[in-house]
Amino acid sequence: MSFPLNRPRRLRRTETIRRMVRETRLSPDDLILPMFVCQGRGIKDPIEAMPGVTRMSADNIGIEARETFAAGVPAVILFGIPERKDAIGSEAWNDNGPVQLAIREIKERAPEMCVITDVCMCEYTDHGHCGALAGGEVDNDATLELLVREALSHAKAGADIVAPSDMMDGRVGAIRHALDTNKFSQVAIMAYSAKFASAFYGPFREAADSAPKSGDRRGYQMDPPNAREALREVALDIEEGADIVMVKPALPYLDLIWRVKEKFNVPVAAYNVSGEYSMIRAAGRNGWIDEERAMMEMLISIKRAGADLILTYFAKDAARKLSG
Ligand code: PBG
């Protein structure tokens, strides 16, 4: 049966009817706010390539986390910017490092906030790669030991979830084993399972000062054209004990969010990365796009594709828009 009997426009006539037949809903519960923590006190330092985002010292992170929770966002993910970097990134497991201090501040000021930590070496190494180097390449198995130390230090500081983003083989299993044998069996793992070598991380690398000094990350992050390999990565991470799996970036990989959601029965997270954020902010500031509508349309597309959780720098703005 078709026109004139069928007129889909009948259900688009008024906002009330559109509300009634809306298929996908975004909620502040779906959102996770990424935050950059630096050393010191009283610091709130704007990041040029990410208008509206700042690097903050732990005390300010605590204050901001409390406001974010009050806006309805249930979780943050922390990235550390240490003062000292070395070849193996040893500041990553300093129990008084920026991330560890920020976890404690957040637990004090917003005790119900779920605190997730990014577990990776690239912000902590002087060469900017995601692990220890050997012969010009990142040494997979030697890096596992470093990631384990970092994850344990975050767990000790009170992290609820650790999120390895390095793409080393076997890291989820190594971290799960270390947590379980050190009385942290309650700490969950959100694995960056299908993380692609993407141009969309550009602004983040300025924010975290984590660009590799030589070469690139294509020897460990995934090749953008590969979808079956992404499903294999997800399967391996679930086998190794991942509680939540992630696809990253989100927009250029919406097909994979959908496929992961269809195939696996664990929560699926998607990372709406820095480049996706900055494109909209920049176009909005130039008056080329309606920033708020573009933000909401982008987030709903990620949800519609199947994401249960969305990591986004827009988390607080979107939560306020949704509840106001
Ligand atoms: C690695 C990490 C990166 C991002 C999150 N974790 C950068 C990279 O792999 O180069 C990117 C996030 C973003 O672009 O918003 N620790």
mmCIF file of C-alpha atoms and ligand atoms in Angstrom:
data_model
loop_
_atom_site.group_PDB
_atom_site.id
_atom_site.type_symbol
_atom_site.label_atom_id
_atom_site.label_comp_id
_atom_site.label_asym_id
_atom_site.label_seq_id
_atom_site.Cartn_x
_atom_site.Cartn_y
_atom_site.Cartn_z
ATOM 1 C CA MET A 1 0.000 0.000 0.000
ATOM 2 C CA SER A 2 1.331 3.383 -0.826
ATOM 3 C CA PHE A 3 0.400 6.960 -1.458
ATOM 4 C CA PRO A 4 -2.218 8.429 -1.039
ATOM 5 C CA LEU A 5 -3.272 5.884 1.581
ATOM 6 C CA ASN A 6 0.108 6.140 3.303
ATOM 7 C CA ARG A 7 1.281 9.561 4.355
ATOM 8 C CA PRO A 8 4.212 9.315 6.806
ATOM 9 C CA ARG A 9 4.057 13.082 7.263
ATOM 10 C CA ARG A 10 0.944 12.648 9.465
ATOM 11 C CA LEU A 11 3.212 11.564 12.307
ATOM 12 C CA ARG A 12 5.571 14.488 11.848
ATOM 13 C CA ARG A 13 2.971 17.253 12.044
ATOM 14 C CA THR A 14 3.417 18.497 15.598
ATOM 15 C CA GLU A 15 6.156 18.329 18.184
ATOM 16 C CA THR A 16 3.811 16.370 20.454
ATOM 17 C CA ILE A 17 3.245 13.661 17.854
ATOM 18 C CA ARG A 18 6.951 13.579 17.010
ATOM 19 C CA ARG A 19 7.686 13.083 20.686
ATOM 20 C CA MET A 20 5.253 10.159 20.819
ATOM 21 C CA VAL A 21 6.826 8.241 17.937
ATOM 22 C CA ARG A 22 10.462 9.106 18.607
ATOM 23 C CA GLU A 23 12.479 5.888 18.427
ATOM 24 C CA THR A 24 15.717 6.833 20.143
ATOM 25 C CA ARG A 25 16.223 8.861 23.271
ATOM 26 C CA LEU A 26 19.399 10.271 24.652
ATOM 27 C CA SER A 27 19.682 10.550 28.415
ATOM 28 C CA PRO A 28 22.337 12.164 30.601
ATOM 29 C CA ASP A 29 22.782 8.615 31.974
ATOM 30 C CA ASP A 30 24.390 7.660 28.657
ATOM 31 C CA LEU A 31 27.158 10.227 28.899
ATOM 32 C CA ILE A 32 30.736 10.143 30.195
ATOM 33 C CA LEU A 33 32.809 13.349 30.402
ATOM 34 C CA PRO A 34 36.547 13.108 29.581
ATOM 35 C CA MET A 35 38.729 15.397 31.709
ATOM 36 C CA PHE A 36 42.417 16.367 31.574
ATOM 37 C CA VAL A 37 44.220 16.499 34.918
ATOM 38 C CA CYS A 38 47.492 18.335 35.401
ATOM 39 C CA GLN A 39 49.755 18.853 38.378
ATOM 40 C CA GLY A 40 49.496 21.816 40.759
ATOM 41 C CA ARG A 41 46.628 23.677 42.405
ATOM 42 C CA GLY A 42 44.108 26.212 41.184
ATOM 43 C CA ILE A 43 44.887 25.542 37.530
ATOM 44 C CA LYS A 44 42.318 25.859 34.740
ATOM 45 C CA ASP A 45 44.153 26.137 31.489
ATOM 46 C CA PRO A 46 42.196 26.418 28.198
ATOM 47 C CA ILE A 47 43.054 24.042 25.356
ATOM 48 C CA GLU A 48 43.242 26.048 22.161
ATOM 49 C CA ALA A 49 42.281 23.254 19.793
ATOM 50 C CA MET A 50 39.266 22.295 21.930
ATOM 51 C CA PRO A 51 37.300 25.479 22.703
ATOM 52 C CA GLY A 52 35.459 25.075 25.993
ATOM 53 C CA VAL A 53 37.736 22.325 27.335
ATOM 54 C CA THR A 54 40.451 22.973 29.932
ATOM 55 C CA ARG A 55 43.289 21.192 31.664
ATOM 56 C CA MET A 56 42.654 21.344 35.403
ATOM 57 C CA SER A 57 44.560 20.533 38.552
ATOM 58 C CA ALA A 58 43.027 17.888 40.825
ATOM 59 C CA ASP A 59 41.291 20.407 43.115
ATOM 60 C CA ASN A 60 39.454 22.034 40.201
ATOM 61 C CA ILE A 61 38.658 18.613 38.720
ATOM 62 C CA GLY A 62 36.860 17.804 41.981
ATOM 63 C CA ILE A 63 34.758 20.973 41.758
ATOM 64 C CA GLU A 64 33.981 20.448 38.084
ATOM 65 C CA ALA A 65 33.078 16.789 38.691
ATOM 66 C CA ARG A 66 30.575 17.784 41.351
ATOM 67 C CA GLU A 67 28.887 20.216 38.921
ATOM 68 C CA THR A 68 28.924 17.617 36.178
ATOM 69 C CA PHE A 69 27.265 15.045 38.430
ATOM 70 C CA ALA A 70 24.673 17.632 39.464
ATOM 71 C CA ALA A 71 23.933 18.192 35.758
ATOM 72 C CA GLY A 72 23.034 14.494 35.543
ATOM 73 C CA VAL A 73 26.203 12.988 34.078
ATOM 74 C CA PRO A 74 27.069 9.814 36.032
ATOM 75 C CA ALA A 75 30.716 9.338 35.031
ATOM 76 C CA VAL A 76 33.984 10.997 34.090
ATOM 77 C CA ILE A 77 37.103 9.537 32.493
ATOM 78 C CA LEU A 78 40.435 11.004 33.561
ATOM 79 C CA PHE A 79 43.555 11.617 31.481
ATOM 80 C CA GLY A 80 46.752 12.566 33.278
ATOM 81 C CA ILE A 81 49.280 15.167 32.194
ATOM 82 C CA PRO A 82 52.382 14.599 34.316
ATOM 83 C CA GLU A 83 55.165 17.116 34.848
ATOM 84 C CA ARG A 84 57.915 14.578 34.209
ATOM 85 C CA LYS A 85 58.087 12.120 31.340
ATOM 86 C CA ASP A 86 60.586 9.307 30.781
ATOM 87 C CA ALA A 87 61.181 6.348 28.468
ATOM 88 C CA ILE A 88 58.834 3.983 30.319
ATOM 89 C CA GLY A 89 56.346 6.554 31.614
ATOM 90 C CA SER A 90 56.963 5.837 35.280
ATOM 91 C CA GLU A 91 54.849 8.796 36.469
ATOM 92 C CA ALA A 92 51.841 6.730 35.376
ATOM 93 C CA TRP A 93 52.003 4.628 38.562
ATOM 94 C CA ASN A 94 52.988 7.423 40.952
ATOM 95 C CA ASP A 95 50.392 7.073 43.728
ATOM 96 C CA ASN A 96 50.442 10.872 44.083
ATOM 97 C CA GLY A 97 50.281 11.611 40.354
ATOM 98 C CA PRO A 98 47.607 13.912 38.883
ATOM 99 C CA VAL A 99 45.091 11.157 38.094
ATOM 100 C CA GLN A 100 45.476 9.480 41.476
ATOM 101 C CA LEU A 101 45.001 12.826 43.281
ATOM 102 C CA ALA A 102 42.003 13.697 41.105
ATOM 103 C CA ILE A 103 40.295 10.379 41.877
ATOM 104 C CA ARG A 104 40.504 11.152 45.588
ATOM 105 C CA GLU A 105 39.241 14.731 45.088
ATOM 106 C CA ILE A 106 36.255 13.523 43.092
ATOM 107 C CA LYS A 107 35.413 10.825 45.635
ATOM 108 C CA GLU A 108 35.398 13.509 48.298
ATOM 109 C CA ARG A 109 33.315 16.101 46.477
ATOM 110 C CA ALA A 110 31.021 13.874 44.428
ATOM 111 C CA PRO A 111 31.094 10.472 46.152
ATOM 112 C CA GLU A 112 28.517 8.933 43.836
ATOM 113 C CA MET A 113 30.327 9.903 40.646
ATOM 114 C CA CYS A 114 31.643 6.869 38.734
ATOM 115 C CA VAL A 115 35.346 7.475 38.153
ATOM 116 C CA ILE A 116 36.926 5.890 35.097
ATOM 117 C CA THR A 117 40.628 6.241 34.319
ATOM 118 C CA ASP A 118 42.346 6.023 30.959
ATOM 119 C CA VAL A 119 45.175 3.510 31.203
ATOM 120 C CA CYS A 120 47.862 4.220 28.613
ATOM 121 C CA MET A 121 51.510 5.243 28.466
ATOM 122 C CA CYS A 122 51.469 7.908 25.725
ATOM 123 C CA GLU A 123 50.890 10.853 28.070
ATOM 124 C CA TYR A 124 53.731 9.652 30.308
ATOM 125 C CA THR A 125 56.510 8.637 27.906
ATOM 126 C CA ASP A 126 59.051 11.155 26.602
ATOM 127 C CA HIS A 127 58.792 9.633 23.099
ATOM 128 C CA GLY A 128 54.979 9.802 23.108
ATOM 129 C CA HIS A 129 54.324 6.175 22.161
ATOM 130 C CA CYS A 130 51.820 4.047 24.064
ATOM 131 C CA GLY A 131 54.410 1.718 25.592
ATOM 132 C CA ALA A 132 58.083 0.849 26.048
ATOM 133 C CA LEU A 133 60.183 0.980 22.885
ATOM 134 C CA ALA A 134 62.517 -1.768 21.714
ATOM 135 C CA GLY A 135 64.278 -1.481 18.378
ATOM 136 C CA GLY A 136 62.065 1.387 17.244
ATOM 137 C CA GLU A 137 58.821 -0.498 17.915
ATOM 138 C CA VAL A 138 56.542 -0.631 20.918
ATOM 139 C CA ASP A 139 57.379 -3.821 22.812
ATOM 140 C CA ASN A 140 54.003 -5.436 23.476
ATOM 141 C CA ASP A 141 54.795 -7.777 26.348
ATOM 142 C CA ALA A 142 57.123 -5.385 28.178
ATOM 143 C CA THR A 143 54.363 -2.748 28.000
ATOM 144 C CA LEU A 144 51.818 -5.056 29.675
ATOM 145 C CA GLU A 145 53.811 -4.882 32.896
ATOM 146 C CA LEU A 146 53.737 -1.048 32.823
ATOM 147 C CA LEU A 147 50.000 -0.915 32.142
ATOM 148 C CA VAL A 148 49.378 -3.296 35.043
ATOM 149 C CA ARG A 149 51.280 -0.994 37.412
ATOM 150 C CA GLU A 150 49.306 2.010 36.191
ATOM 151 C CA ALA A 151 45.937 0.229 36.500
ATOM 152 C CA LEU A 152 46.741 -0.996 40.024
ATOM 153 C CA SER A 153 47.745 2.493 41.101
ATOM 154 C CA HIS A 154 44.421 3.876 39.781
ATOM 155 C CA ALA A 155 42.488 1.091 41.536
ATOM 156 C CA LYS A 156 44.322 1.803 44.777
ATOM 157 C CA ALA A 157 43.349 5.483 44.512
ATOM 158 C CA GLY A 158 39.689 4.471 44.172
ATOM 159 C CA ALA A 159 38.891 4.197 40.448
ATOM 160 C CA ASP A 160 35.638 2.354 39.739
ATOM 161 C CA ILE A 161 36.558 1.416 36.177
ATOM 162 C CA VAL A 162 39.916 1.296 34.384
ATOM 163 C CA ALA A 163 39.992 1.831 30.632
ATOM 164 C CA PRO A 164 43.060 0.590 28.738
ATOM 165 C CA SER A 165 43.472 2.574 25.501
ATOM 166 C CA ASP A 166 46.912 1.436 24.331
ATOM 167 C CA MET A 167 45.869 -1.413 21.966
ATOM 168 C CA MET A 168 48.546 -3.844 23.173
ATOM 169 C CA ASP A 169 47.586 -7.505 22.736
ATOM 170 C CA GLY A 170 46.682 -9.229 25.983
ATOM 171 C CA ARG A 171 46.382 -6.098 28.109
ATOM 172 C CA VAL A 172 42.822 -6.731 29.250
ATOM 173 C CA GLY A 173 43.737 -10.212 30.528
ATOM 174 C CA ALA A 174 46.901 -8.941 32.211
ATOM 175 C CA ILE A 175 45.052 -6.105 33.956
ATOM 176 C CA ARG A 176 42.125 -8.356 34.969
ATOM 177 C CA HIS A 177 44.524 -10.868 36.495
ATOM 178 C CA ALA A 178 46.468 -8.191 38.368
ATOM 179 C CA LEU A 179 43.299 -6.570 39.737
ATOM 180 C CA ASP A 180 41.907 -9.929 40.852
ATOM 181 C CA THR A 181 45.068 -11.034 42.593
ATOM 182 C CA ASN A 182 45.438 -7.696 44.402
ATOM 183 C CA LYS A 183 41.981 -7.534 45.972
ATOM 184 C CA PHE A 184 40.480 -5.304 43.282
ATOM 185 C CA SER A 185 38.111 -7.828 41.741
ATOM 186 C CA GLN A 186 35.304 -5.247 42.016
ATOM 187 C CA VAL A 187 37.040 -2.806 39.649
ATOM 188 C CA ALA A 188 35.577 -3.077 36.137
ATOM 189 C CA ILE A 189 37.384 -2.840 32.799
ATOM 190 C CA MET A 190 36.132 -0.723 29.920
ATOM 191 C CA ALA A 191 38.353 -1.769 27.019
ATOM 192 C CA TYR A 192 39.111 0.478 24.076
ATOM 193 C CA SER A 193 38.651 -2.643 21.968
ATOM 194 C CA ALA A 194 38.327 -1.304 18.436
ATOM 195 C CA LYS A 195 40.512 1.772 18.506
ATOM 196 C CA PHE A 196 41.556 3.038 15.117
ATOM 197 C CA ALA A 197 44.660 4.972 14.066
ATOM 198 C CA SER A 198 42.667 8.148 13.441
ATOM 199 C CA ALA A 199 43.293 11.722 12.335
ATOM 200 C CA PHE A 200 40.434 12.727 14.638
ATOM 201 C CA TYR A 201 42.666 12.474 17.739
ATOM 202 C CA GLY A 202 44.605 15.589 16.653
ATOM 203 C CA PRO A 203 43.223 18.090 19.193
ATOM 204 C CA PHE A 204 43.557 15.554 22.052
ATOM 205 C CA ARG A 205 47.260 15.232 21.413
ATOM 206 C CA GLU A 206 47.647 18.971 21.914
ATOM 207 C CA ALA A 207 45.529 18.750 25.064
ATOM 208 C CA ALA A 208 47.470 15.850 26.558
ATOM 209 C CA ASP A 209 50.810 16.711 24.967
ATOM 210 C CA SER A 210 50.967 13.108 23.791
ATOM 211 C CA ALA A 211 51.802 13.202 20.073
ATOM 212 C CA PRO A 212 54.454 10.595 19.173
ATOM 213 C CA LYS A 213 57.822 12.281 18.618
ATOM 214 C CA SER A 214 58.629 9.931 15.758
ATOM 215 C CA GLY A 215 56.517 7.723 13.530
ATOM 216 C CA ASP A 216 52.843 7.130 14.255
ATOM 217 C CA ARG A 217 50.560 4.675 16.028
ATOM 218 C CA ARG A 218 49.697 2.505 13.047
ATOM 219 C CA GLY A 219 51.796 -0.359 14.368
ATOM 220 C CA TYR A 220 49.334 -0.878 17.223
ATOM 221 C CA GLN A 221 46.097 1.042 16.566
ATOM 222 C CA MET A 222 43.753 -0.422 13.966
ATOM 223 C CA ASP A 223 43.681 0.256 10.239
ATOM 224 C CA PRO A 224 40.518 2.286 9.419
ATOM 225 C CA PRO A 225 39.224 0.024 6.618
ATOM 226 C CA ASN A 226 39.018 -3.086 8.833
ATOM 227 C CA ALA A 227 35.669 -4.159 10.259
ATOM 228 C CA ARG A 228 36.008 -7.932 10.739
ATOM 229 C CA GLU A 229 39.237 -7.335 12.606
ATOM 230 C CA ALA A 230 37.377 -4.935 14.907
ATOM 231 C CA LEU A 231 34.887 -7.687 15.777
ATOM 232 C CA ARG A 232 37.781 -10.020 16.486
ATOM 233 C CA GLU A 233 39.394 -7.455 18.800
ATOM 234 C CA VAL A 234 36.106 -7.083 20.671
ATOM 235 C CA ALA A 235 35.703 -10.871 21.020
ATOM 236 C CA LEU A 236 39.245 -11.208 22.376
ATOM 237 C CA ASP A 237 38.730 -8.437 24.928
ATOM 238 C CA ILE A 238 35.493 -10.002 26.182
ATOM 239 C CA GLU A 239 37.257 -13.361 26.497
ATOM 240 C CA GLU A 240 40.004 -11.657 28.496
ATOM 241 C CA GLY A 241 37.493 -10.136 30.905
ATOM 242 C CA ALA A 242 36.338 -6.775 29.524
ATOM 243 C CA ASP A 243 33.072 -5.645 31.151
ATOM 244 C CA ILE A 244 32.399 -2.872 28.617
ATOM 245 C CA VAL A 245 33.829 -2.648 25.093
ATOM 246 C CA MET A 246 34.457 0.516 23.121
ATOM 247 C CA VAL A 247 34.556 1.644 19.518
ATOM 248 C CA LYS A 248 36.693 4.716 18.887
ATOM 249 C CA PRO A 249 36.283 7.201 17.186
ATOM 250 C CA ALA A 250 32.480 7.208 16.969
ATOM 251 C CA LEU A 251 31.259 9.052 13.864
ATOM 252 C CA PRO A 252 33.470 7.511 11.173
ATOM 253 C CA TYR A 253 32.789 4.057 12.713
ATOM 254 C CA LEU A 254 29.016 4.078 13.356
ATOM 255 C CA ASP A 255 28.723 0.867 11.319
ATOM 256 C CA LEU A 256 31.000 -0.871 13.810
ATOM 257 C CA ILE A 257 29.039 0.363 16.825
ATOM 258 C CA TRP A 258 26.012 -1.262 15.205
ATOM 259 C CA ARG A 259 27.799 -4.519 14.418
ATOM 260 C CA VAL A 260 29.341 -4.829 17.881
ATOM 261 C CA LYS A 261 25.955 -4.170 19.487
ATOM 262 C CA GLU A 262 24.276 -6.839 17.333
ATOM 263 C CA LYS A 263 26.889 -9.470 17.972
ATOM 264 C CA PHE A 264 27.856 -9.159 21.635
ATOM 265 C CA ASN A 265 25.960 -8.959 24.901
ATOM 266 C CA VAL A 266 28.066 -6.505 26.873
ATOM 267 C CA PRO A 267 27.521 -2.734 27.084
ATOM 268 C CA VAL A 268 28.982 -0.871 24.118
ATOM 269 C CA ALA A 269 30.696 2.478 24.579
ATOM 270 C CA ALA A 270 31.633 4.872 21.780
ATOM 271 C CA TYR A 271 34.175 7.674 22.022
ATOM 272 C CA ASN A 272 33.072 10.903 20.374
ATOM 273 C CA VAL A 273 36.688 12.048 20.107
ATOM 274 C CA SER A 274 38.394 15.431 20.202
ATOM 275 C CA GLY A 275 38.361 15.993 16.423
ATOM 276 C CA GLU A 276 34.628 15.315 16.252
ATOM 277 C CA TYR A 277 34.128 17.814 19.060
ATOM 278 C CA SER A 278 36.391 20.523 17.689
ATOM 279 C CA MET A 279 34.896 20.398 14.174
ATOM 280 C CA ILE A 280 31.496 21.303 15.558
ATOM 281 C CA ARG A 281 32.809 23.901 17.991
ATOM 282 C CA ALA A 282 34.904 25.565 15.282
ATOM 283 C CA ALA A 283 32.119 25.653 12.707
ATOM 284 C CA GLY A 284 29.720 26.876 15.391
ATOM 285 C CA ARG A 285 32.030 29.685 16.420
ATOM 286 C CA ASN A 286 32.375 30.758 12.826
ATOM 287 C CA GLY A 287 28.606 30.881 12.436
ATOM 288 C CA TRP A 288 28.703 28.120 9.816
ATOM 289 C CA ILE A 289 26.590 25.639 11.742
ATOM 290 C CA ASP A 290 24.029 25.628 14.555
ATOM 291 C CA GLU A 291 26.350 24.255 17.197
ATOM 292 C CA GLU A 292 23.749 23.005 19.644
ATOM 293 C CA ARG A 293 21.633 21.233 17.066
ATOM 294 C CA ALA A 294 24.703 19.679 15.449
ATOM 295 C CA MET A 295 25.873 18.466 18.878
ATOM 296 C CA MET A 296 22.536 16.809 19.661
ATOM 297 C CA GLU A 297 22.194 15.300 16.178
ATOM 298 C CA MET A 298 25.684 13.826 16.398
ATOM 299 C CA LEU A 299 25.075 12.348 19.855
ATOM 300 C CA ILE A 300 21.728 10.839 18.873
ATOM 301 C CA SER A 301 23.335 9.262 15.790
ATOM 302 C CA ILE A 302 25.820 7.487 18.054
ATOM 303 C CA LYS A 303 23.018 6.299 20.326
ATOM 304 C CA ARG A 304 20.883 5.199 17.360
ATOM 305 C CA ALA A 305 23.835 3.194 16.029
ATOM 306 C CA GLY A 306 23.739 1.188 19.265
ATOM 307 C CA ALA A 307 26.016 2.845 21.816
ATOM 308 C CA ASP A 308 24.924 2.354 25.418
ATOM 309 C CA LEU A 309 27.516 4.855 26.622
ATOM 310 C CA ILE A 310 29.003 7.881 24.872
ATOM 311 C CA LEU A 311 32.276 9.479 25.927
ATOM 312 C CA THR A 312 31.984 13.096 24.847
ATOM 313 C CA TYR A 313 33.430 16.508 25.655
ATOM 314 C CA PHE A 314 29.860 17.765 25.174
ATOM 315 C CA ALA A 315 28.589 15.678 28.128
ATOM 316 C CA LYS A 316 27.768 18.543 30.475
ATOM 317 C CA ASP A 317 26.269 20.793 27.765
ATOM 318 C CA ALA A 318 24.178 17.943 26.381
ATOM 319 C CA ALA A 319 22.979 16.863 29.840
ATOM 320 C CA ARG A 320 21.869 20.425 30.596
ATOM 321 C CA LYS A 321 20.084 20.661 27.270
ATOM 322 C CA LEU A 322 18.349 17.309 27.874
ATOM 323 C CA SER A 323 17.080 18.204 31.296
ATOM 324 C CA GLY A 324 16.286 21.815 30.644
HETATM 325 C C1 PBG B 1 45.564 7.348 24.246
HETATM 326 C C2 PBG B 1 44.305 8.047 23.944
HETATM 327 C C3 PBG B 1 44.076 8.915 22.871
HETATM 328 C C4 PBG B 1 42.756 9.342 22.992
HETATM 329 C C5 PBG B 1 42.223 8.735 24.108
HETATM 330 N N1 PBG B 1 43.205 7.914 24.678
HETATM 331 C C6 PBG B 1 44.985 9.459 21.850
HETATM 332 C C7 PBG B 1 45.724 8.598 20.931
HETATM 333 O O1 PBG B 1 45.524 7.393 20.849
HETATM 334 O O2 PBG B 1 46.569 9.166 20.259
HETATM 335 C C8 PBG B 1 42.077 10.269 22.053
HETATM 336 C C9 PBG B 1 40.842 10.901 22.555
HETATM 337 C C10 PBG B 1 40.362 12.032 21.726
HETATM 338 O O3 PBG B 1 40.860 12.328 20.622
HETATM 339 O O4 PBG B 1 39.423 12.691 22.189
HETATM 340 N N2 PBG B 1 45.899 7.405 25.584
#
